[in-house]
C-alpha cells in the first residue's frame, strides 16, 4: 500500500519546514515527512501538485493529521475566497497547468463537497478545456505557442486525469466529454506506439514541423521512461473513473494491457527500467536505470492489479521494482530523513530529441538528489 504515495511523493520536489520525521514510520509517511522537513515552496505548478497528492495519500493512509492539514492548507492557499486560482491565466494554455485541478477536486470531495471556491476554481479550469487549442484531429496542444500541434505523454497525465475526474463529479453523463478524453489517448496511441515493443515515444507533432518529428508519424525519436510512466499512471487513474459502458473504456483497457506487456518485457534484471528505453540504448554508455520511471511503473502495476485492471501475473514485476526502490534509490540520511536518488531532473522535447543531446542533459542533471533544491 505504500507504493502509490511513495511514488507520487517522490516524483516531484518543491520548496515549508516541518519537524524531522521518525525513522520508524512506514516508507510513504517517512518519505512524505522527509520532503516536508526540507524547505518547501507552495505553488500551483504540476511538480508541487503531484507532490501534494503524494503527501495527501500518505496522510490519509496513515491518518497523519499534521501532514493532512499541511496539504489541505497548501492547496487552499492556492485558491482565493472567490474561487480564483492564484497566478492562473485563463488564456494561457499549457496542459501541465491543469494538474492542480486534481488537488482542488480531491479536497472539494474529501472536505464535504460544499466548497464553492473549489468548485469555482475547478470549473474555470474545466471551461478552459473547451477553448483549448487543438491539432487538426482534435488533440489538445501540449502548450501554446511553443508546442503547437504537439501531444506529449506527460500532458496526457496532467490534463486527462483532471478532465476525467471533473467529468465524473460534475457531468457524469456527458458522453461528449468522455469520448473526447478517450480520443486524446487514441491519438497518442496512433502516433507514438511501437507495436513491436509496445512502448510509446515521448510525444508527437501532428504538423511534423518539429526537428525531431518522424516524417510519417510525427513521433519523437525515443522512448523516455518518465514520459511512459506518466502515461501508464494516466491510463490507470482515468480508468478508475471512466464509465464502463462506454466504448472508450474497452479501448483504454486495451492500451493499458498492451503497455503492461511491453513494460514487463523491458524491465531490466535489476528490477528497474532504463532512462532511454528503446533499442539499442538500454545498457549503453550514459544511459542508466532511472528511479522515477521505475517508481511510476511499480505504482501503475500495483494500482492496476489492486483495482482489477491488470492481471495478477504482473505482481512479481512490480514487487521486484519496489525492492530496487527500497534497496538502491532510497537513502537513509544520518539525520533520520530519506532521500531519493538516481533520477533525472527533466526531459523535454525542446531540443532535437536525440539520444546524444538528451544525454548531455543527463550528465549534468543525474543523479539529482531530490532534496528540495
Ligand atoms: C538531512 O540530511 C540531508 C542530507 O544531508 C539534508 O539534505 C537535509 O536537508 C537534512 N534535513 C534536515 C531537516 O536537517
Ligand atoms: C477574487 O479574489 C482575487 C484575490 O483576492 C482578486 O484579485 C480578484 O479580483 C477577485 N475576483 C473577483 C471576480 O472578485
Ligand atoms: C496570459 O497569457 C496570454 C497568452 O500567453 C498572454 O498574451 C497574456 O499576456 C497573459 N496575461 C497575463 C496577465 O500574464
Ligand atoms: C462542509 O461539509 C463539511 C463536512 O460535511 C462540514 O464539516 C462543514 O461545516 C461544511 N461547510 C460548510 C460551509 O457548509
Ligand atoms: C460536455 O462536454 C463537452 C466537451 O468537453 C463540452 O463542450 C460541453 O459543454 C459539455 N456539456 C455539458 C452539458 O456540460
Ligand atoms: C520498434 O521496436 C522494435 C523492438 O524494440 C525495434 O526493433 C524497432 O526498430 C522499433 N521501431 C521503430 C519505428 O522505432
Short mmCIF file of C-alpha atoms and ligand atoms in Angstrom, two decimals:
data_model
loop_
_atom_site.label_atom_id
_atom_site.label_comp_id
_atom_site.label_asym_id
_atom_site.label_seq_id
_atom_site.Cartn_x
_atom_site.Cartn_y
_atom_site.Cartn_z
CA UNK A 1 0.00 0.00 0.00
CA UNK A 2 2.93 2.33 0.39
CA UNK A 3 3.67 2.40 -3.30
CA UNK A 4 1.23 4.99 -4.59
CA UNK A 5 2.17 7.51 -2.01
CA UNK A 6 5.83 6.85 -2.12
CA UNK A 7 5.80 7.08 -5.88
CA UNK A 8 3.87 10.28 -6.08
CA UNK A 9 5.73 11.93 -3.26
CA UNK A 10 8.97 11.00 -4.93
CA UNK A 11 8.20 12.25 -8.37
CA UNK A 12 8.33 15.84 -7.54
CA UNK A 13 10.07 18.32 -5.37
CA UNK A 14 9.13 21.80 -4.41
CA UNK A 15 10.41 24.14 -1.75
CA UNK A 16 7.60 25.00 4.36
CA UNK A 17 9.57 23.46 7.02
CA UNK A 18 8.39 20.57 9.14
CA UNK A 19 9.92 18.62 12.05
CA UNK A 20 12.32 15.83 11.02
CA UNK A 21 10.43 12.55 10.62
CA UNK A 22 10.87 9.50 12.82
CA UNK A 23 12.68 6.68 11.04
CA UNK A 24 10.20 4.07 12.38
CA UNK A 25 7.43 5.33 10.12
CA UNK A 26 6.23 3.38 7.07
CA UNK A 27 8.20 4.41 3.98
CA UNK A 28 5.43 6.52 2.43
CA UNK A 29 4.90 8.54 5.61
CA UNK A 30 8.62 8.72 6.28
CA UNK A 31 9.33 9.97 2.75
CA UNK A 32 6.46 12.45 2.86
CA UNK A 33 7.71 13.91 6.14
CA UNK A 34 11.27 13.94 4.83
CA UNK A 35 10.14 16.14 1.98
CA UNK A 36 8.44 18.46 4.41
CA UNK A 37 11.49 18.65 6.68
CA UNK A 38 13.19 20.44 3.81
CA UNK A 39 12.23 23.87 2.73
CA UNK A 40 9.06 23.75 0.59
CA UNK A 41 7.72 26.49 -1.61
CA UNK A 42 3.93 26.38 -2.06
CA UNK A 43 2.75 26.85 -5.63
CA UNK A 44 0.36 25.52 -8.25
CA UNK A 45 2.97 24.14 -10.62
CA UNK A 46 2.44 20.50 -11.61
CA UNK A 47 5.59 19.45 -9.76
CA UNK A 48 4.19 20.76 -6.45
CA UNK A 49 0.70 19.46 -7.31
CA UNK A 50 1.96 15.91 -7.77
CA UNK A 51 3.92 16.20 -4.52
CA UNK A 52 0.75 17.34 -2.67
CA UNK A 53 -1.12 14.33 -3.97
CA UNK A 54 1.62 12.04 -2.63
CA UNK A 55 1.58 13.82 0.73
CA UNK A 56 -2.20 13.70 0.90
CA UNK A 57 -2.28 9.98 0.14
CA UNK A 58 0.39 9.24 2.76
CA UNK A 59 -1.54 11.39 5.24
CA UNK A 60 -4.85 9.61 4.56
CA UNK A 61 -3.32 6.14 4.62
CA UNK A 62 -1.55 6.66 7.95
CA UNK A 63 -4.02 9.13 9.46
CA UNK A 64 -1.22 11.62 9.86
CA UNK A 65 -3.24 14.71 10.74
CA UNK A 66 -0.28 17.12 10.66
CA UNK A 67 0.60 16.00 7.17
CA UNK A 68 -3.02 16.17 6.05
CA UNK A 69 -3.58 19.66 7.39
CA UNK A 70 -0.33 20.84 5.79
CA UNK A 71 -1.52 19.57 2.42
CA UNK A 72 -5.10 20.80 2.79
CA UNK A 73 -3.82 24.27 3.78
CA UNK A 74 -1.31 24.33 0.93
CA UNK A 75 -3.99 23.61 -1.66
CA UNK A 76 -6.45 26.00 -0.01
CA UNK A 77 -3.86 28.79 -0.11
CA UNK A 78 -3.70 28.46 -3.89
CA UNK A 79 -7.37 29.43 -4.34
CA UNK A 80 -8.73 32.77 -3.14
CA UNK A 81 -12.10 33.01 -1.33
CA UNK A 82 -13.91 33.88 -4.55
CA UNK A 83 -12.56 30.84 -6.37
CA UNK A 84 -9.74 32.47 -8.31
CA UNK A 85 -6.78 30.15 -8.72
CA UNK A 86 -3.85 32.37 -7.83
CA UNK A 87 -1.47 33.10 -10.64
CA UNK A 88 -3.73 31.48 -13.22
CA UNK A 89 -4.07 32.99 -16.67
CA UNK A 90 -7.29 31.85 -18.38
CA UNK A 91 -5.89 32.50 -21.85
CA UNK A 92 -2.54 30.77 -21.37
CA UNK A 93 -2.77 27.17 -22.49
CA UNK A 94 -0.19 24.79 -21.00
CA UNK A 95 -1.55 21.36 -20.18
CA UNK A 96 0.82 20.97 -17.20
CA UNK A 97 -1.19 23.75 -15.53
CA UNK A 98 -4.37 21.64 -15.40
CA UNK A 99 -2.72 19.21 -12.99
CA UNK A 100 -3.51 21.27 -9.88
CA UNK A 101 -7.20 20.73 -10.71
CA UNK A 102 -6.85 17.21 -9.30
CA UNK A 103 -5.75 18.54 -5.90
CA UNK A 104 -8.63 21.00 -5.88
CA UNK A 105 -11.13 18.27 -6.75
CA UNK A 106 -9.66 15.94 -4.12
CA UNK A 107 -10.22 18.44 -1.30
CA UNK A 108 -13.59 19.52 -2.71
CA UNK A 109 -14.65 15.87 -2.46
CA UNK A 110 -12.97 14.88 0.82
CA UNK A 111 -13.98 18.03 2.69
CA UNK A 112 -17.73 17.70 2.16
CA UNK A 113 -18.32 18.71 -1.48
CA UNK A 114 -19.57 22.09 -0.29
CA UNK A 115 -16.64 24.38 -1.02
CA UNK A 116 -17.85 26.85 -3.58
CA UNK A 117 -14.36 28.28 -4.00
CA UNK A 118 -13.02 24.88 -5.05
CA UNK A 119 -15.97 24.26 -7.35
CA UNK A 120 -15.49 27.65 -8.99
CA UNK A 121 -11.77 27.14 -9.49
CA UNK A 122 -12.17 23.62 -10.89
CA UNK A 123 -14.97 24.72 -13.21
CA UNK A 124 -12.83 27.57 -14.55
CA UNK A 125 -10.09 25.06 -15.41
CA UNK A 126 -12.66 22.75 -16.98
CA UNK A 127 -14.11 25.55 -19.13
CA UNK A 128 -10.62 26.30 -20.35
CA UNK A 129 -10.57 22.83 -21.93
CA UNK A 130 -13.49 23.87 -24.17
CA UNK A 131 -11.32 26.70 -25.53
CA UNK A 132 -8.11 24.68 -25.75
CA UNK A 133 -6.10 24.95 -28.99
CA UNK A 134 -6.14 21.61 -30.73
CA UNK A 135 -4.46 19.68 -33.53
CA UNK A 136 -6.45 19.21 -36.78
CA UNK A 137 -7.62 15.83 -35.44
CA UNK A 138 -8.67 17.21 -32.03
CA UNK A 139 -5.65 16.61 -29.82
CA UNK A 140 -5.08 19.16 -27.04
CA UNK A 141 -1.83 21.02 -27.64
CA UNK A 142 0.86 20.49 -25.06
CA UNK A 143 1.46 24.24 -24.83
CA UNK A 144 0.62 27.33 -26.85
CA UNK A 145 2.55 28.68 -28.66
CA UNK A 146 5.79 26.78 -28.00
CA UNK A 147 4.47 23.25 -28.52
CA UNK A 148 1.73 23.87 -31.09
CA UNK A 149 0.18 20.75 -32.56
CA UNK A 150 2.22 18.58 -30.19
CA UNK A 151 0.96 15.99 -27.75
CA UNK A 152 3.33 14.60 -25.12
CA UNK A 153 2.69 11.57 -22.93
CA UNK A 154 3.33 13.74 -19.85
CA UNK A 155 0.47 16.03 -20.92
CA UNK A 156 -1.97 13.14 -21.06
CA UNK A 157 -1.39 12.59 -17.33
CA UNK A 158 -1.50 16.31 -16.46
CA UNK A 159 -4.68 17.06 -18.43
CA UNK A 160 -6.78 13.93 -18.81
CA UNK A 161 -6.76 12.82 -15.16
CA UNK A 162 -8.28 16.21 -14.28
CA UNK A 163 -10.72 16.23 -17.21
CA UNK A 164 -11.93 12.71 -16.32
CA UNK A 165 -12.21 13.33 -12.56
CA UNK A 166 -14.10 16.59 -13.11
CA UNK A 167 -16.45 14.89 -15.56
CA UNK A 168 -17.07 12.03 -13.11
CA UNK A 169 -18.11 14.52 -10.38
CA UNK A 170 -19.98 17.22 -12.30
CA UNK A 171 -21.02 15.87 -15.70
CA UNK A 172 -21.06 12.07 -15.37
CA UNK A 173 -23.42 11.59 -18.32
CA UNK A 174 -21.56 13.93 -20.68
CA UNK A 175 -20.67 11.37 -23.32
CA UNK A 176 -19.07 14.04 -25.49
CA UNK A 177 -16.55 14.73 -22.76
CA UNK A 178 -15.89 11.03 -22.11
CA UNK A 179 -15.34 10.43 -25.83
CA UNK A 180 -13.06 13.44 -26.04
CA UNK A 181 -10.94 12.07 -23.20
CA UNK A 182 -10.60 8.66 -24.88
CA UNK A 183 -9.78 10.42 -28.15
CA UNK A 184 -6.71 12.05 -26.56
CA UNK A 185 -5.40 8.59 -25.72
CA UNK A 186 -6.31 7.31 -29.22
CA UNK A 187 -4.20 9.99 -30.88
CA UNK A 188 -1.17 9.26 -28.77
CA UNK A 189 -1.58 5.55 -29.44
CA UNK A 190 -1.79 6.10 -33.20
CA UNK A 191 1.31 8.27 -33.38
CA UNK A 192 3.58 7.18 -30.54
CA UNK A 193 3.09 3.45 -30.01
CA UNK A 194 5.67 0.99 -31.35
CA UNK A 195 3.53 -2.08 -31.94
CA UNK A 196 6.52 -4.40 -31.68
CA UNK A 197 7.91 -3.25 -28.35
CA UNK A 198 4.50 -1.94 -27.14
CA UNK A 199 6.28 1.11 -25.76
CA UNK A 200 5.49 4.72 -26.75
CA UNK A 201 7.83 7.51 -27.78
CA UNK A 202 7.77 10.73 -25.75
CA UNK A 203 5.30 12.62 -27.96
CA UNK A 204 4.38 13.59 -31.50
CA UNK A 205 3.94 16.69 -33.63
CA UNK A 206 0.87 16.45 -35.86
CA UNK A 207 2.25 19.19 -38.15
CA UNK A 208 5.56 17.28 -38.34
CA UNK A 209 7.41 20.59 -38.16
CA UNK A 210 9.47 19.87 -35.04
CA UNK A 211 13.09 19.00 -35.83
CA UNK A 212 12.66 15.70 -34.05
CA UNK A 213 9.36 14.70 -35.71
CA UNK A 214 9.27 11.47 -37.71
CA UNK A 215 8.23 12.34 -41.28
CA UNK A 216 5.46 9.70 -41.29
CA UNK A 217 4.10 9.54 -37.74
CA UNK A 218 5.31 12.89 -36.35
CA UNK A 219 6.71 10.87 -33.44
CA UNK A 220 9.69 11.79 -31.26
CA UNK A 221 12.73 9.58 -31.70
CA UNK A 222 12.96 7.99 -28.26
CA UNK A 223 11.09 6.22 -25.51
CA UNK A 224 11.73 8.15 -22.25
CA UNK A 225 10.89 6.21 -19.10
CA UNK A 226 9.27 9.04 -17.14
CA UNK A 227 7.01 10.01 -20.04
CA UNK A 228 5.87 6.40 -20.32
CA UNK A 229 5.44 6.40 -16.53
CA UNK A 230 3.09 9.41 -16.69
CA UNK A 231 1.14 7.70 -19.44
CA UNK A 232 0.88 4.36 -17.60
CA UNK A 233 -0.38 6.20 -14.50
CA UNK A 234 -2.81 8.24 -16.63
CA UNK A 235 -4.40 5.07 -18.01
CA UNK A 236 -4.70 3.51 -14.55
CA UNK A 237 -6.11 6.70 -12.99
CA UNK A 238 -8.56 7.60 -15.76
CA UNK A 239 -9.90 4.02 -15.82
CA UNK A 240 -10.80 4.39 -12.11
CA UNK A 241 -13.50 6.90 -13.07
CA UNK A 242 -14.28 6.15 -16.74
CA UNK A 243 -17.82 4.75 -17.35
CA UNK A 244 -17.55 1.02 -18.07
CA UNK A 245 -20.46 1.03 -20.52
CA UNK A 246 -18.81 3.44 -22.99
CA UNK A 247 -16.65 2.17 -25.88
CA UNK A 248 -13.74 4.29 -24.66
CA UNK A 249 -13.44 2.08 -21.59
CA UNK A 250 -12.64 -1.02 -23.60
CA UNK A 251 -10.11 0.90 -25.69
CA UNK A 252 -8.31 2.30 -22.67
CA UNK A 253 -8.22 -1.17 -21.11
CA UNK A 254 -6.60 -2.44 -24.29
CA UNK A 255 -3.99 0.34 -24.26
CA UNK A 256 -3.19 -0.43 -20.65
CA UNK A 257 -2.91 -4.17 -21.26
CA UNK A 258 -0.53 -3.68 -24.21
CA UNK A 259 1.65 -1.27 -22.28
CA UNK A 260 1.78 -3.54 -19.22
CA UNK A 261 3.04 -6.28 -21.52
CA UNK A 262 5.67 -4.05 -23.15
CA UNK A 263 6.93 -2.76 -19.82
CA UNK A 264 7.26 -6.24 -18.39
CA UNK A 265 9.47 -7.20 -21.34
CA UNK A 266 11.53 -4.04 -21.00
CA UNK A 267 12.24 -4.47 -17.27
CA UNK A 268 15.94 -4.84 -16.52
CA UNK A 269 17.17 -7.82 -14.50
CA UNK A 270 17.78 -5.41 -11.60
CA UNK A 271 14.02 -4.73 -11.43
CA UNK A 272 14.33 -1.18 -12.81
CA UNK A 273 13.92 0.43 -16.21
CA UNK A 274 16.42 2.35 -18.34
CA UNK A 275 16.04 6.09 -18.75
CA UNK A 276 16.05 5.74 -22.54
CA UNK A 277 14.12 2.55 -23.15
CA UNK A 278 14.20 1.97 -26.90
CA UNK A 279 16.74 -0.31 -28.60
CA UNK A 280 19.71 -0.20 -28.76
CA UNK A 281 20.08 2.22 -25.83
CA UNK A 282 19.44 0.04 -22.75
CA UNK A 283 22.88 -0.76 -21.37
CA UNK A 284 24.62 1.89 -23.44
CA UNK A 285 27.14 4.33 -22.03
CA UNK A 286 25.41 7.35 -20.47
CA UNK A 287 22.09 5.56 -20.03
CA UNK A 288 21.15 4.29 -16.57
CA UNK A 289 18.43 2.62 -14.53
CA UNK A 290 16.28 5.60 -13.58
CA UNK A 291 14.31 5.82 -10.34
CA UNK A 292 11.25 7.98 -11.09
CA UNK A 293 10.17 5.88 -14.07
CA UNK A 294 10.75 2.70 -12.07
CA UNK A 295 8.58 4.07 -9.23
CA UNK A 296 5.82 5.07 -11.64
CA UNK A 297 5.75 1.64 -13.26
CA UNK A 298 5.69 -0.08 -9.84
CA UNK A 299 2.76 2.17 -8.87
CA UNK A 300 0.88 1.60 -12.14
CA UNK A 301 1.18 -2.17 -11.86
CA UNK A 302 0.19 -2.36 -8.19
CA UNK A 303 -2.70 0.08 -8.53
CA UNK A 304 -3.80 -1.72 -11.69
CA UNK A 305 -3.68 -5.15 -10.02
CA UNK A 306 -5.37 -3.84 -6.87
CA UNK A 307 -8.28 -2.40 -8.83
CA UNK A 308 -8.69 -5.41 -11.13
CA UNK A 309 -7.45 -3.62 -14.26
CA UNK A 310 -4.30 -5.72 -14.57
CA UNK A 311 -3.74 -9.40 -14.10
CA UNK A 312 -2.13 -10.85 -11.01
CA UNK A 313 0.73 -12.18 -13.14
CA UNK A 314 2.31 -8.72 -13.14
CA UNK A 315 2.77 -8.67 -9.39
CA UNK A 316 6.29 -10.12 -9.48
CA UNK A 317 7.35 -7.36 -11.89
CA UNK A 318 6.02 -4.73 -9.50
CA UNK A 319 7.48 -6.19 -6.33
CA UNK A 320 10.88 -6.56 -7.93
CA UNK A 321 10.77 -2.91 -8.92
CA UNK A 322 9.66 -1.92 -5.41
CA UNK A 323 12.54 -3.94 -3.94
CA UNK A 324 15.00 -2.00 -6.07
CA UNK A 325 13.44 1.30 -5.00
CA UNK A 326 13.96 0.47 -1.32
CA UNK A 327 17.38 -1.03 -1.83
CA UNK A 328 19.02 1.35 -4.25
CA UNK A 329 17.03 4.53 -4.71
CA UNK A 330 16.15 5.38 -1.13
CA UNK A 331 18.97 6.67 1.06
CA UNK A 332 18.62 6.84 4.85
CA UNK A 333 20.37 10.03 5.95
CA UNK A 334 22.18 10.39 9.28
CA UNK A 335 19.60 12.95 10.45
CA UNK A 336 16.77 10.44 10.03
CA UNK A 337 15.36 11.69 6.75
CA UNK A 338 15.08 9.78 3.49
CA UNK A 339 16.45 10.97 0.19
CA UNK A 340 15.55 9.74 -3.27
CA UNK A 341 18.35 9.23 -5.76
CA UNK A 342 19.21 8.20 -9.31
CA UNK A 343 16.59 10.28 -11.03
CA UNK A 344 16.66 12.81 -13.79
CA UNK A 345 15.52 16.37 -13.26
CA UNK A 346 13.82 16.95 -16.57
CA UNK A 347 13.35 15.53 -20.05
CA UNK A 348 11.91 17.71 -22.78
CA UNK A 349 11.26 17.85 -26.48
CA UNK A 350 12.70 21.35 -26.71
CA UNK A 351 15.93 20.02 -28.29
CA UNK A 352 16.39 17.83 -31.33
CA UNK A 353 15.27 14.95 -29.10
CA UNK A 354 18.31 12.83 -29.95
CA UNK A 355 19.99 10.43 -27.53
CA UNK A 356 23.23 12.40 -27.76
CA UNK A 357 21.77 15.79 -26.92
CA UNK A 358 19.40 14.48 -24.27
CA UNK A 359 22.37 12.69 -22.88
CA UNK A 360 24.27 15.88 -22.19
CA UNK A 361 21.38 16.89 -20.03
CA UNK A 362 21.65 13.65 -18.13
CA UNK A 363 25.31 14.07 -17.45
CA UNK A 364 24.61 17.43 -15.93
CA UNK A 365 21.45 16.54 -14.05
CA UNK A 366 21.79 12.97 -12.93
CA UNK A 367 21.79 11.70 -10.38
CA UNK A 368 19.84 14.50 -8.78
CA UNK A 369 19.17 14.25 -5.07
CA UNK A 370 15.61 15.38 -4.75
CA UNK A 371 16.28 17.31 -1.63
CA UNK A 372 14.25 20.39 -2.18
CA UNK A 373 16.58 22.39 -4.37
C1 LIG B 1 19.10 15.81 6.49
O1 LIG B 1 20.24 15.43 5.75
C2 LIG B 1 20.11 15.59 4.34
C3 LIG B 1 21.36 15.01 3.69
O2 LIG B 1 22.47 15.64 4.17
C4 LIG B 1 19.89 17.06 4.00
O3 LIG B 1 19.72 17.21 2.61
C5 LIG B 1 18.64 17.54 4.71
O4 LIG B 1 18.44 18.92 4.45
C6 LIG B 1 18.74 17.28 6.21
N1 LIG B 1 17.43 17.59 6.79
C7 LIG B 1 17.31 18.28 7.93
C8 LIG B 1 15.90 18.51 8.43
O5 LIG B 1 18.29 18.71 8.54
C1 LIG B 2 -11.09 37.35 -6.49
O1 LIG B 2 -10.07 37.47 -5.49
C2 LIG B 2 -8.79 37.81 -6.03
C3 LIG B 2 -7.76 37.71 -4.92
O2 LIG B 2 -8.26 38.17 -3.69
C4 LIG B 2 -8.87 39.20 -6.68
O3 LIG B 2 -7.62 39.53 -7.25
C5 LIG B 2 -9.92 39.14 -7.79
O4 LIG B 2 -10.08 40.43 -8.35
C6 LIG B 2 -11.26 38.65 -7.27
N1 LIG B 2 -12.13 38.43 -8.42
C7 LIG B 2 -13.39 38.79 -8.45
C8 LIG B 2 -14.16 38.48 -9.69
O5 LIG B 2 -13.96 39.36 -7.48
C1 LIG B 3 -1.95 35.47 -20.41
O1 LIG B 3 -1.49 34.63 -21.43
C2 LIG B 3 -1.57 35.23 -22.72
C3 LIG B 3 -1.21 34.16 -23.72
O2 LIG B 3 0.09 33.70 -23.47
C4 LIG B 3 -0.66 36.44 -22.77
O3 LIG B 3 -0.78 37.04 -24.03
C5 LIG B 3 -1.07 37.42 -21.69
O4 LIG B 3 -0.14 38.48 -21.66
C6 LIG B 3 -1.09 36.73 -20.34
N1 LIG B 3 -1.64 37.65 -19.35
C7 LIG B 3 -1.01 37.94 -18.23
C8 LIG B 3 -1.72 38.89 -17.28
O5 LIG B 3 0.09 37.47 -17.95
C1 LIG B 4 -18.93 21.36 4.58
O1 LIG B 4 -19.01 19.99 4.89
C2 LIG B 4 -18.18 19.62 5.98
C3 LIG B 4 -18.21 18.11 6.07
O2 LIG B 4 -19.51 17.60 5.85
C4 LIG B 4 -18.66 20.31 7.26
O3 LIG B 4 -17.80 19.96 8.35
C5 LIG B 4 -18.56 21.80 7.02
O4 LIG B 4 -19.05 22.51 8.14
C6 LIG B 4 -19.34 22.20 5.77
N1 LIG B 4 -19.05 23.58 5.47
C7 LIG B 4 -19.99 24.41 5.09
C8 LIG B 4 -19.51 25.80 4.77
O5 LIG B 4 -21.17 24.10 4.97
C1 LIG B 5 -19.90 18.22 -22.34
O1 LIG B 5 -18.54 18.15 -22.73
C2 LIG B 5 -18.28 18.90 -23.90
C3 LIG B 5 -16.88 18.55 -24.34
O2 LIG B 5 -15.96 18.78 -23.34
C4 LIG B 5 -18.50 20.36 -23.62
O3 LIG B 5 -18.24 21.15 -24.75
C5 LIG B 5 -19.92 20.58 -23.16
O4 LIG B 5 -20.12 21.91 -22.75
C6 LIG B 5 -20.28 19.66 -22.01
N1 LIG B 5 -21.71 19.70 -21.79
C7 LIG B 5 -22.25 19.90 -20.60
C8 LIG B 5 -23.75 19.89 -20.54
O5 LIG B 5 -21.59 20.12 -19.58
C1 LIG B 6 10.00 -0.80 -32.57
O1 LIG B 6 10.56 -1.65 -31.59
C2 LIG B 6 11.34 -2.70 -32.14
C3 LIG B 6 11.73 -3.62 -30.97
O2 LIG B 6 12.45 -2.90 -30.00
C4 LIG B 6 12.54 -2.10 -32.86
O3 LIG B 6 13.30 -3.15 -33.44
C5 LIG B 6 12.04 -1.18 -33.96
O4 LIG B 6 13.13 -0.52 -34.56
C6 LIG B 6 11.11 -0.13 -33.38
N1 LIG B 6 10.51 0.63 -34.46
C7 LIG B 6 10.68 1.93 -34.59
C8 LIG B 6 9.98 2.56 -35.75
O5 LIG B 6 11.35 2.58 -33.81
#
